[in-house]
Short mmCIF file of C-alpha atoms (C1' of nucleotides) in Angstrom, two decimals:
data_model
loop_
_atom_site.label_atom_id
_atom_site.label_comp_id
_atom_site.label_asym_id
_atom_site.label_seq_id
_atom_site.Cartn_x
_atom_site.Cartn_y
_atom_site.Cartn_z
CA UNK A 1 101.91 24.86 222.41
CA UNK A 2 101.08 28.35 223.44
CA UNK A 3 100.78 30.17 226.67
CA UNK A 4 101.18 29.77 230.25
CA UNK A 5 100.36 32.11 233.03
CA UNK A 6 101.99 32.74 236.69
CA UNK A 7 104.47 30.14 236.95
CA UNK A 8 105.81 29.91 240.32
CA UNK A 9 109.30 31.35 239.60
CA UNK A 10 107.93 34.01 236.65
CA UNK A 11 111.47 35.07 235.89
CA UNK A 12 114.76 33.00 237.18
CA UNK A 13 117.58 34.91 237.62
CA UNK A 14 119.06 34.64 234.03
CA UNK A 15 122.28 33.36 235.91
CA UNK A 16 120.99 30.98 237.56
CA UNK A 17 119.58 29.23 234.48
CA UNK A 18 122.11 30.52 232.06
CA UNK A 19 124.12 27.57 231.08
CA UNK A 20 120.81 25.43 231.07
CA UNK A 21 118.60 27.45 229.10
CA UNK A 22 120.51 29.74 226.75
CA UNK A 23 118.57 33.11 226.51
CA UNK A 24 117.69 34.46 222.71
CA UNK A 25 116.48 37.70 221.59
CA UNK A 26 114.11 38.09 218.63
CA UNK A 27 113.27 41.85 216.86
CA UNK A 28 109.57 42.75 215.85
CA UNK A 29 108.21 40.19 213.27
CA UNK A 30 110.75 37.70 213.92
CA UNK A 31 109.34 34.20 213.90
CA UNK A 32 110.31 31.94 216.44
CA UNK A 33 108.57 28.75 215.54
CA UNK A 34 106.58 27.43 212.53
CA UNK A 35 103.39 25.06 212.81
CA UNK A 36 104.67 21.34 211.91
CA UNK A 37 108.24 22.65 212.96
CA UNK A 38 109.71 19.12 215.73
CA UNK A 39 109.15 21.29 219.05
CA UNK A 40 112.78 20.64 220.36
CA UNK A 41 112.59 23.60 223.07
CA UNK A 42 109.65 25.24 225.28
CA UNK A 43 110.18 28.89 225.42
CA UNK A 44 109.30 30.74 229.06
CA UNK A 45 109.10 34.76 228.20
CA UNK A 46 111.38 37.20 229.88
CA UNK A 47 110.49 40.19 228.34
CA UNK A 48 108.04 41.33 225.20
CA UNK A 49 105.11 40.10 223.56
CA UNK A 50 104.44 37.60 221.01
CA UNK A 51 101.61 35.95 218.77
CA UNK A 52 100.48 32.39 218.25
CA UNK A 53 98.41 32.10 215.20
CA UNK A 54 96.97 29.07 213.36
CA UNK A 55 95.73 28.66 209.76
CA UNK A 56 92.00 27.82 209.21
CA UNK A 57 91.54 25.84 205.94
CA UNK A 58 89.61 28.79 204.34
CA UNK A 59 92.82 30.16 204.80
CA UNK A 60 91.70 33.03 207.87
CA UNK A 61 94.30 33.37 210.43
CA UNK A 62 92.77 32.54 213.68
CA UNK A 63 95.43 33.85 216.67
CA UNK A 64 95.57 31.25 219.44
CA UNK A 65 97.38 33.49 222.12
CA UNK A 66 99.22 36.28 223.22
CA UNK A 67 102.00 35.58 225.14
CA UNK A 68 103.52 37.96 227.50
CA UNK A 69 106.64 38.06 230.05
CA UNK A 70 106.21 34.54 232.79
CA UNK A 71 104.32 32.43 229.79
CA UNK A 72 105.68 29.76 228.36
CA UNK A 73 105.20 28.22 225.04
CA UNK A 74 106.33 25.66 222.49
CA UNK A 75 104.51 22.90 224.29
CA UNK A 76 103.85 20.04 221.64
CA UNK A 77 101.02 17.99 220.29
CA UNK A 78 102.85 14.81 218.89
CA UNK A 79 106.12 16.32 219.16
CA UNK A 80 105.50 19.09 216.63
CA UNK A 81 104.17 22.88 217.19
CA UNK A 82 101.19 23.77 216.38
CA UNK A 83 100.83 27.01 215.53
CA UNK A 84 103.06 29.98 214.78
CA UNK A 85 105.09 32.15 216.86
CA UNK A 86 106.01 35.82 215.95
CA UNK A 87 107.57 38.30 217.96
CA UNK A 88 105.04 41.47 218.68
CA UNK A 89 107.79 43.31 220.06
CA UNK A 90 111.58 42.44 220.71
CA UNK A 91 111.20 39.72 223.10
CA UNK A 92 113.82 37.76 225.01
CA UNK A 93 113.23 34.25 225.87
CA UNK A 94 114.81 31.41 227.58
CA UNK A 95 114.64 27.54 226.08
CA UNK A 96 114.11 24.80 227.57
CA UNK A 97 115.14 21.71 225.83
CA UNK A 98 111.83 19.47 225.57
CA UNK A 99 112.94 16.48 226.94
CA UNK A 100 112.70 18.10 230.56
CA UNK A 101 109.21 17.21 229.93
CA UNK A 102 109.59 13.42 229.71
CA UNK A 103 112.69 13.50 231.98
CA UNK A 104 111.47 14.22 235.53
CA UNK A 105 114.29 12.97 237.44
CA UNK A 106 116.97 15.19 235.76
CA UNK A 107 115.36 18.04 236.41
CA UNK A 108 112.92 17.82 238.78
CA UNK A 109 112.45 21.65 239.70
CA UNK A 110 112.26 22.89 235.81
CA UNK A 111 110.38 19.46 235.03
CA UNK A 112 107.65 21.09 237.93
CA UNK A 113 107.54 24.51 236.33
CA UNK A 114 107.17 23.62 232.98
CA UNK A 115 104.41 20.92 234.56
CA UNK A 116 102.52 23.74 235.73
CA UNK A 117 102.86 26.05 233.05
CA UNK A 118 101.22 22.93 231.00
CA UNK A 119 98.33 23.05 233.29
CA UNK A 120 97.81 26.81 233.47
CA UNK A 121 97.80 26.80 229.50
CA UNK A 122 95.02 24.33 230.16
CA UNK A 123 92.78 27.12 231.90
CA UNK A 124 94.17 29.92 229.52
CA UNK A 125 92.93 28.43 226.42
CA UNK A 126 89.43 27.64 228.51
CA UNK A 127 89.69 31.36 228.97
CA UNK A 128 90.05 32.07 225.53
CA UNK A 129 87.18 29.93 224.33
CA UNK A 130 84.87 31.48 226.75
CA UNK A 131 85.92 35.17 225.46
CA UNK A 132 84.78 34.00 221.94
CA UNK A 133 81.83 32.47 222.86
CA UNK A 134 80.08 36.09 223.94
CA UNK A 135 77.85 36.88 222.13
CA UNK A 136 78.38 41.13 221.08
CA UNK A 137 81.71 42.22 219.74
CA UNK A 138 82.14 45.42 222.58
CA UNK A 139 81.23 42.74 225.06
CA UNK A 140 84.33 40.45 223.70
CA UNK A 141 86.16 43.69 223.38
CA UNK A 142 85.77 45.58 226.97
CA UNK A 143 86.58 41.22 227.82
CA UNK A 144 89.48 41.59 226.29
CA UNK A 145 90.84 44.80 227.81
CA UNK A 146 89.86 44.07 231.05
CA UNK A 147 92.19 40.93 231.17
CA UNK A 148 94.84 43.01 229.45
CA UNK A 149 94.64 45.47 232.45
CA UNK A 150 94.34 43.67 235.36
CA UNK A 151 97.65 41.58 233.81
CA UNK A 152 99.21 44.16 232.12
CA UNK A 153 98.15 47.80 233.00
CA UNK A 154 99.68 50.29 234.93
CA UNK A 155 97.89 51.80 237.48
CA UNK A 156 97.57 55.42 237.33
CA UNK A 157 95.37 56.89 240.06
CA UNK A 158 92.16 55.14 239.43
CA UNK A 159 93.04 54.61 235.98
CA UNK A 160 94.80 51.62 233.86
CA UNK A 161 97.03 52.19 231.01
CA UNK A 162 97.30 49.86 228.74
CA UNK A 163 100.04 49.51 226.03
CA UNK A 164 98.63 47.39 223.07
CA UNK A 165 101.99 45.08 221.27
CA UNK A 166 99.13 43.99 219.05
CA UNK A 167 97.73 45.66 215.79
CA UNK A 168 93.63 45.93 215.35
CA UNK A 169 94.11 42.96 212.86
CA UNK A 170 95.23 40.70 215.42
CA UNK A 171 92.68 41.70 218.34
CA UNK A 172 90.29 41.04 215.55
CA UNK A 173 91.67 37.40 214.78
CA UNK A 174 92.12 36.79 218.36
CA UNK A 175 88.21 37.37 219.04
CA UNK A 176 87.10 36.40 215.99
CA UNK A 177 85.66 39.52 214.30
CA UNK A 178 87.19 42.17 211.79
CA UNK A 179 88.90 45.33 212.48
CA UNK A 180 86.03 47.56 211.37
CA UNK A 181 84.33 45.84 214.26
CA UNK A 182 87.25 46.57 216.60
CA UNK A 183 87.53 49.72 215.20
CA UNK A 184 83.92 50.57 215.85
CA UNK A 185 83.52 49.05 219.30
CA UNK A 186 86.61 50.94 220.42
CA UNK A 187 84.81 54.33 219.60
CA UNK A 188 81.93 53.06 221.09
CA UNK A 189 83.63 52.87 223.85
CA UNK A 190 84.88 56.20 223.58
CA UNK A 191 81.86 58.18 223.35
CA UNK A 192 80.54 56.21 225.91
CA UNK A 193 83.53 57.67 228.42
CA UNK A 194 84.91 54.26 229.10
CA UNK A 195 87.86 54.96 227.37
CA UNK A 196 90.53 56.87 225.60
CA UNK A 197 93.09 56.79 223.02
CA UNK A 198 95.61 58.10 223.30
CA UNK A 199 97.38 56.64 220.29
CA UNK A 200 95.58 53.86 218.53
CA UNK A 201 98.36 51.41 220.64
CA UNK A 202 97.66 53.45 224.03
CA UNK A 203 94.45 52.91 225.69
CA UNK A 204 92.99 54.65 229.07
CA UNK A 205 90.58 52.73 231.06
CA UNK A 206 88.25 55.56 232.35
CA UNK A 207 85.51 53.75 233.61
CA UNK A 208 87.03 49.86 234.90
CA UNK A 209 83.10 49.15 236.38
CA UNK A 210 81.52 50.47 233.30
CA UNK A 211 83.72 48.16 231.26
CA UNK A 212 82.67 45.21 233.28
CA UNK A 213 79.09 46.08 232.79
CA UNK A 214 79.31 46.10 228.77
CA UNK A 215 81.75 42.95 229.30
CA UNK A 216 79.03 41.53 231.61
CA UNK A 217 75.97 42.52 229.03
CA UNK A 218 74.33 40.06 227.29
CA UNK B 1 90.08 20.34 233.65
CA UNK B 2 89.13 19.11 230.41
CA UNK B 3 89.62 16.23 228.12
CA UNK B 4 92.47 14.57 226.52
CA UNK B 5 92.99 12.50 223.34
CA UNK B 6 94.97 9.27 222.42
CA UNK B 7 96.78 8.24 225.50
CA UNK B 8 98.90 5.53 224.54
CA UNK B 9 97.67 3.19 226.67
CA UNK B 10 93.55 4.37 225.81
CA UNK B 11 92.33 1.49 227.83
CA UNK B 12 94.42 -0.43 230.64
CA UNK B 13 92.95 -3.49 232.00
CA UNK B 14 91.15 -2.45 234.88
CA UNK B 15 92.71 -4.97 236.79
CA UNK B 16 95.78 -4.16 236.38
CA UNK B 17 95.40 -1.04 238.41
CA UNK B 18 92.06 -1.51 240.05
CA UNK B 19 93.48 -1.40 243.24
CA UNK B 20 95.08 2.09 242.27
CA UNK B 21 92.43 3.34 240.39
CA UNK B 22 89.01 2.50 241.62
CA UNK B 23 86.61 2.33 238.87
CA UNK B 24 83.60 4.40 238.97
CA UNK B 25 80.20 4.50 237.21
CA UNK B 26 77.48 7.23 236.91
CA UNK B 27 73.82 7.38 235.01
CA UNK B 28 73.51 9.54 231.83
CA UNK B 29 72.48 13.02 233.90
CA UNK B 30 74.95 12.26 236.97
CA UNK B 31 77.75 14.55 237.83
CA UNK B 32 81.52 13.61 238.13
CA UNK B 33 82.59 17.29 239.63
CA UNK B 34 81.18 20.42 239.60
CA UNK B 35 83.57 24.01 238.79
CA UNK B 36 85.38 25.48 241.65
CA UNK B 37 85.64 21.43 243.50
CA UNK B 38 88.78 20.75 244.73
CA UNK B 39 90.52 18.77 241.93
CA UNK B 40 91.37 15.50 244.00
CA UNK B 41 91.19 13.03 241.23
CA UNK B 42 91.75 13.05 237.78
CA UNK B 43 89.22 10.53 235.68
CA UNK B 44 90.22 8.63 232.73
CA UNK B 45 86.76 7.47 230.34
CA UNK B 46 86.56 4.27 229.64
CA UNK B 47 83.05 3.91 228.46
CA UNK B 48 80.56 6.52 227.77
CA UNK B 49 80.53 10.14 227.10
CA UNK B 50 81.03 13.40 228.97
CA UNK B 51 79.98 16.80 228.96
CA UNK B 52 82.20 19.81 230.22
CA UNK B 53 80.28 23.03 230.62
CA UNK B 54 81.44 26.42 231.96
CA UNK B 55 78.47 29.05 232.66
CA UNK B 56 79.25 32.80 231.45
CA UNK B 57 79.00 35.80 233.20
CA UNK B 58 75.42 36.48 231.16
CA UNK B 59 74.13 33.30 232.29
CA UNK B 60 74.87 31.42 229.22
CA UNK B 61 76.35 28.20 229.07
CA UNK B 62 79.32 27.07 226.94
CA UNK B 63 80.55 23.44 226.26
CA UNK B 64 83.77 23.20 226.63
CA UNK B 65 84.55 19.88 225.59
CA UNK B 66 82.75 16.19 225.19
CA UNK B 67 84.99 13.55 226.79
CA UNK B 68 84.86 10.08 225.29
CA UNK B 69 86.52 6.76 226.23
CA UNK B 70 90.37 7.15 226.32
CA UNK B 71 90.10 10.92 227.24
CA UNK B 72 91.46 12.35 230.96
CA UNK B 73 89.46 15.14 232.62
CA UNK B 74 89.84 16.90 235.48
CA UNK B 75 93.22 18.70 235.34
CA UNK B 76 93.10 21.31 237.61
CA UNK B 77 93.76 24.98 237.94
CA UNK B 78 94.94 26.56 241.03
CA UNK B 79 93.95 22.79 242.96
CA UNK B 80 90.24 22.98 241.74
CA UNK B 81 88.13 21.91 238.89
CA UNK B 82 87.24 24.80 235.87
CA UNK B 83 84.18 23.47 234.28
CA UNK B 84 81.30 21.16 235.32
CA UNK B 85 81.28 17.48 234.58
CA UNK B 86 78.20 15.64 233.38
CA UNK B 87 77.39 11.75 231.94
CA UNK B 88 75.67 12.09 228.96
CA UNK B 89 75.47 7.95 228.92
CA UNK B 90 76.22 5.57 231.48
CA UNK B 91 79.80 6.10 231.79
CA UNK B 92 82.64 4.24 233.68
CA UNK B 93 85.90 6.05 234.90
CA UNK B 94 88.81 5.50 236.14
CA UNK B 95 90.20 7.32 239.15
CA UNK B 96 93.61 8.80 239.39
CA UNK B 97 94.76 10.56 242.80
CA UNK B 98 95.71 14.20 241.32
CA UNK B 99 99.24 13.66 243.01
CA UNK B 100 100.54 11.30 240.66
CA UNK B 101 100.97 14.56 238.60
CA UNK B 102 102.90 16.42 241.25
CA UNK B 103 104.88 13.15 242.39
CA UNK B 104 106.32 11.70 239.33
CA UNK B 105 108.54 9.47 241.22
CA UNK B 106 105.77 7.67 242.83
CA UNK B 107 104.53 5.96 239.69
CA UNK B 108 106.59 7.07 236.19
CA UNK B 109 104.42 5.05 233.97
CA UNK B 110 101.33 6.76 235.10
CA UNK B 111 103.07 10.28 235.53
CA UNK B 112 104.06 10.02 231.74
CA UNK B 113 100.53 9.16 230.66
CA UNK B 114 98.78 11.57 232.20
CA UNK B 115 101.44 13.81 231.40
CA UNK B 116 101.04 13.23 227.83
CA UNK B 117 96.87 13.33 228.14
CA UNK B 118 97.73 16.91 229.49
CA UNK B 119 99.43 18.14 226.21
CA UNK B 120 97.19 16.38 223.86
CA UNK B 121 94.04 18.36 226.06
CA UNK B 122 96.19 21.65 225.19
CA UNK B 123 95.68 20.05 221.34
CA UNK B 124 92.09 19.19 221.62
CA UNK B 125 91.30 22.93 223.00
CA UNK B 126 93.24 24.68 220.38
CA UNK B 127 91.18 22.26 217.70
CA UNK B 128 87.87 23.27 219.53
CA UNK B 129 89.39 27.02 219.24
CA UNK B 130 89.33 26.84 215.56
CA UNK B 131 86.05 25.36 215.24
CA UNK B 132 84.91 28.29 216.75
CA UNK B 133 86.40 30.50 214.47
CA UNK B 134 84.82 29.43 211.25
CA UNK B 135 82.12 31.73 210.00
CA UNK B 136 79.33 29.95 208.99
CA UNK B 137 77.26 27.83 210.78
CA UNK B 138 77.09 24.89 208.46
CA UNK B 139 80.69 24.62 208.09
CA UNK B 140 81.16 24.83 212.01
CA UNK B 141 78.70 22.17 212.23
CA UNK B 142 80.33 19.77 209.32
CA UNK B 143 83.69 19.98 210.58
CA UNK B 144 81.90 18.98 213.98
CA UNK B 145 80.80 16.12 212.41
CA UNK B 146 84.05 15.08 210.73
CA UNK B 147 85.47 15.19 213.63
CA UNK B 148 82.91 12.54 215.48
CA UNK B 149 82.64 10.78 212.13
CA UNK B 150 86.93 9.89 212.37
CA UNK B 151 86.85 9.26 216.03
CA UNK B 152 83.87 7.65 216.76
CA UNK B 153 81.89 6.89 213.37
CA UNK B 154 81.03 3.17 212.26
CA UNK B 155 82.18 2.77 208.83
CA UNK B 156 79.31 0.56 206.95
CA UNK B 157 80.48 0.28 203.59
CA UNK B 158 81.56 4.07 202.50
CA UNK B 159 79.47 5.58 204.57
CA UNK B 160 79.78 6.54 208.48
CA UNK B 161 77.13 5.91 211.41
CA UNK B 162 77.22 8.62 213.81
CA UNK B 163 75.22 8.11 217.29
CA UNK B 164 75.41 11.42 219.24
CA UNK B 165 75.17 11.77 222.87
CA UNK B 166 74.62 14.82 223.02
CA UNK B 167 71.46 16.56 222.11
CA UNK B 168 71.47 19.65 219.96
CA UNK B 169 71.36 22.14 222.62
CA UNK B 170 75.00 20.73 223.95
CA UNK B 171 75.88 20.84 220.08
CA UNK B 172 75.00 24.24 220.36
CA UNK B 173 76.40 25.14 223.34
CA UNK B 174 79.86 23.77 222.25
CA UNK B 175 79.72 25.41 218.36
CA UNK B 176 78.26 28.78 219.69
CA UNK B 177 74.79 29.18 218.11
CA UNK B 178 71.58 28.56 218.58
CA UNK B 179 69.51 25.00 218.69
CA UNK B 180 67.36 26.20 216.11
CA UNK B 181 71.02 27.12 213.56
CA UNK B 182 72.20 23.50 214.39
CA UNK B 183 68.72 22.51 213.47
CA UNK B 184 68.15 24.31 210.50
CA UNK B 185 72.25 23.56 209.04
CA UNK B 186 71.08 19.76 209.67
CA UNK B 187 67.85 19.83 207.57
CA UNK B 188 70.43 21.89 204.65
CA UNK B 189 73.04 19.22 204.91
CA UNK B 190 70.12 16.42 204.64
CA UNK B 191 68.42 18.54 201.77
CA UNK B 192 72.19 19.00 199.72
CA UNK B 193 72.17 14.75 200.52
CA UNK B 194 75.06 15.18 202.28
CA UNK B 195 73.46 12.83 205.49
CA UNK B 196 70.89 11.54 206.73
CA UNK B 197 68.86 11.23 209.59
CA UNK B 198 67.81 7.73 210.99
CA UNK B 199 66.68 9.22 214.39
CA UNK B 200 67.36 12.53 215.53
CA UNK B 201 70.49 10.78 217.26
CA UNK B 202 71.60 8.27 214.44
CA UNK B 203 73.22 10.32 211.86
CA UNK B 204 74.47 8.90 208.60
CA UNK B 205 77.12 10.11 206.43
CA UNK B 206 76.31 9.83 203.19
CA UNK B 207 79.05 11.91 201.23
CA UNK B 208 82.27 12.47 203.67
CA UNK B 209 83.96 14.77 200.66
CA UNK B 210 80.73 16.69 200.42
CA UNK B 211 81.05 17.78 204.11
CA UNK B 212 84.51 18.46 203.60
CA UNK B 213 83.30 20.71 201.21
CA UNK B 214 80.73 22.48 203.28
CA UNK B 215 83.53 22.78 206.14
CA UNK B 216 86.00 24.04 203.99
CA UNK B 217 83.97 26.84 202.26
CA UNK B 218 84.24 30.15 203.68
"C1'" DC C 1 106.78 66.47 201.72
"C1'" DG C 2 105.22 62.11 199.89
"C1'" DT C 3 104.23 57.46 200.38
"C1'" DA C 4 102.49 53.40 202.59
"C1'" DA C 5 100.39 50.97 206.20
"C1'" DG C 6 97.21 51.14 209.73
"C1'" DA C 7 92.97 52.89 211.74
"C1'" DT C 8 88.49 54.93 211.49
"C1'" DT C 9 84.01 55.92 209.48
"C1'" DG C 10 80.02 55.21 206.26
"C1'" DA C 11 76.28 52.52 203.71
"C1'" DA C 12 74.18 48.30 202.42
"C1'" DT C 13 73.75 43.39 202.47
"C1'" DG C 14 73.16 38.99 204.60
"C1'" DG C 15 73.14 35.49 208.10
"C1'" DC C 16 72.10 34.32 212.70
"C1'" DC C 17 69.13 35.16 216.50
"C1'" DT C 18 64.68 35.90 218.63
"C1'" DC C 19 60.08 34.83 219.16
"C1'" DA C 20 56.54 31.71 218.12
"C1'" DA C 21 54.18 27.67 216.60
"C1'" DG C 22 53.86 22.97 215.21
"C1'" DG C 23 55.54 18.03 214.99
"C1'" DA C 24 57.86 13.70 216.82
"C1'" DC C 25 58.48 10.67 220.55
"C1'" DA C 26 58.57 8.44 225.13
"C1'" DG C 27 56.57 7.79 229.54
"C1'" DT C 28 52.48 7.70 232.43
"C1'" DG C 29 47.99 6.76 234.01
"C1'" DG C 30 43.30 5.87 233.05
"C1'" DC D 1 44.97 0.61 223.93
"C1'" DC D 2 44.76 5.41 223.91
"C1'" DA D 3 44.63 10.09 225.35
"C1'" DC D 4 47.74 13.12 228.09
"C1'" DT D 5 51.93 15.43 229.11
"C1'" DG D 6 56.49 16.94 228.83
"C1'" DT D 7 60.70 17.18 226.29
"C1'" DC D 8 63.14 17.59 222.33
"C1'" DC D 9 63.44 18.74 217.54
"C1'" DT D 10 62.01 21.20 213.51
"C1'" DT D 11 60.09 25.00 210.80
"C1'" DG D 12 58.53 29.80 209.94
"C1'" DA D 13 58.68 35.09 209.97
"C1'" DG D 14 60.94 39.27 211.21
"C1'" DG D 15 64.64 42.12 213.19
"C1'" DC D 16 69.30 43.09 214.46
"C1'" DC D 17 74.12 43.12 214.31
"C1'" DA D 18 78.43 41.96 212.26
"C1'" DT D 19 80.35 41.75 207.83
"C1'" DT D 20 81.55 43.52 203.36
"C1'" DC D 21 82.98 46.98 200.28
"C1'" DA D 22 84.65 51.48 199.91
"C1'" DA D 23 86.46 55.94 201.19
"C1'" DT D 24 88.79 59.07 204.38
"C1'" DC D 25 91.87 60.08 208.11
"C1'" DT D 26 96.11 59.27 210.90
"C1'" DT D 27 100.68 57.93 211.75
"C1'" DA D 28 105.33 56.61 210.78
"C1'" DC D 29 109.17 57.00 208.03
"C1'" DG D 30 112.19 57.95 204.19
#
DNA sequence: CGTAAGATTGAATGGCCTCAAGGACAGTGG
DNA sequence: CCACTGTCCTTGAGGCCATTCAATCTTACG
């Protein structure tokens, strides 16, 4: 289970879809699935931002994804989740009922989609391994921000803006390192005119190439 | 691109669809694709094992996964390959046309399997992912060899018989630390009597609940 | 205004990495 | 058969960076 980029169709009319895949709303901090739950329904995002996480047997939280508006997620490993899903933000989602995955001829288009989604979850989780294999937390970090932008940022001039759904705590768990590292690569950052906060959620890009080049650092 | 566990159907005779899907050999050190090919085929391992390796930005190099027999690589991204592919051993493959997954019509049975080997690679990265995350580099390395130990290890009375394919700068490469940590967490785990080394290759197991130990300590 | 949760900063420890050298082993050629 | 060579693995010493523990600051909210 867990995220998908760019499907082909990011967001189907809600119409179109409606009376196949009933749309559902979830508040901050609402969970939408549990690890071991049966995974009766894939989940493509229309709007907000949400967390996959994963228990480690030393009992650290280790989060698997973000998920944001054209992923989808829910897919199953031996027709259970995997991990859990909590809403960031509200979100609104439309299911899928499963079974459109072993079902090609009843649905061919959705059965293509959802196909592809698979796929692109494939190379997103590659992604994510090769972000946590860097070697320097800011190098992780400016990583990290540089994907949010160029997915999620809004342009401003020559400047991105990025709007963080996620606390320090679970940039932390999602690079593997602890907030006071976050924390203090952030500021680094900072004083190096890369950046700026403007709340601890809102983040500047100042300096895109400079981020690339502490990204790109050994 | 990557590897896949447990098909249902790990080995077909390769008769059966030898006229569908050619069967292929290479010598330990020969490539099966290289990242950014066009993803034409899809291989299924029959014998042998693989070696999928994505280079970093710093020049680094990261293992992504290690295919073994009953594993599927090569699901693309965008139409192309994400990683490089390299025979550790001799390995044979079998060769599926990449449109099987687009054309489920064309062959169901097939469609399903590889369909399935596509979910259960989304499994197998998210496993990898929290290998990753532990802290230490003994416990990294002992859950590593749990892992080869249940899949691949030859019971002899209550112990296991490991033989690795990989040398200890893939194990490396795949756990995130240096040749000289996987070295020196070895000698530790052979000094607590946990294994033992026949060869540098040959590992034996010598107390499973021991390791379990090691990989579950923080 | 007061409280609580989150974020930042500081100081000290420890574990992994780096650099460097030595050992084990196979293949090759004399 | 034996040195020779190259590759891989192991071991050692020292330095650096992330973590840990702890305190302060900020923000949101009642």
């Amino acid at each position: 289970m867990t995220v998908i980029r760019s499907l082909s169709h990011p967001h189907p009319t809600l119409r179109r879809t409606d009376h196949l895949s009933p749309v559902r709303s979830f508040e901050p901090g609402g969970t939408i699935f549990r690890e071991a739950d049966p995974a009766h329904y894939l989940f493509e995002v229309v709007t907000g931002t949400l967390r996959l996480t994963r228990l480690l047997e030393t009992g650290r939280r280790q989060v698997v994804a973000f998920a944001h508006a054209g992923d989808v997620i829910g897919f199953p490993a031996a027709g259970r989740h995997h991990s859990d899903c909590e809403a960031l933000t509200e979100v609104t989602l439309l299911t899928h009922r499963g079974a459109v995955l072993a079902d090609p001829a009843a649905n061919p288009d959705l059965h293509h989609r959802l196909q592809s989604a698979a796929l692109a979850e494939i190379a997103s989780l590659q992604d994510h391994l090769l972000l946590m294999a860097r070697k320097g937390a800011c190098g992780k970090l400016a990583s990290f921000l540089l994907v949010l932008a160029d997915r999620h940022g809004c342009r401003s001039g020559d400047r991105f803006i990025l709007d963080l759904a996620m606390r320090r705590g679970d940039i932390a768990d999602y690079l593997c390192m602890t907030v006071e590292t976050v924390s203090r690569s952030l500021t680094r950052m900072r004083l190096d005119g890369l950046i700026r906060l403007q709340t601890a959620q809102k983040i500047v890009v100042l300096d895109r190439d400079g981020l690339k080049a502490m990204a790109g650092a050994e």
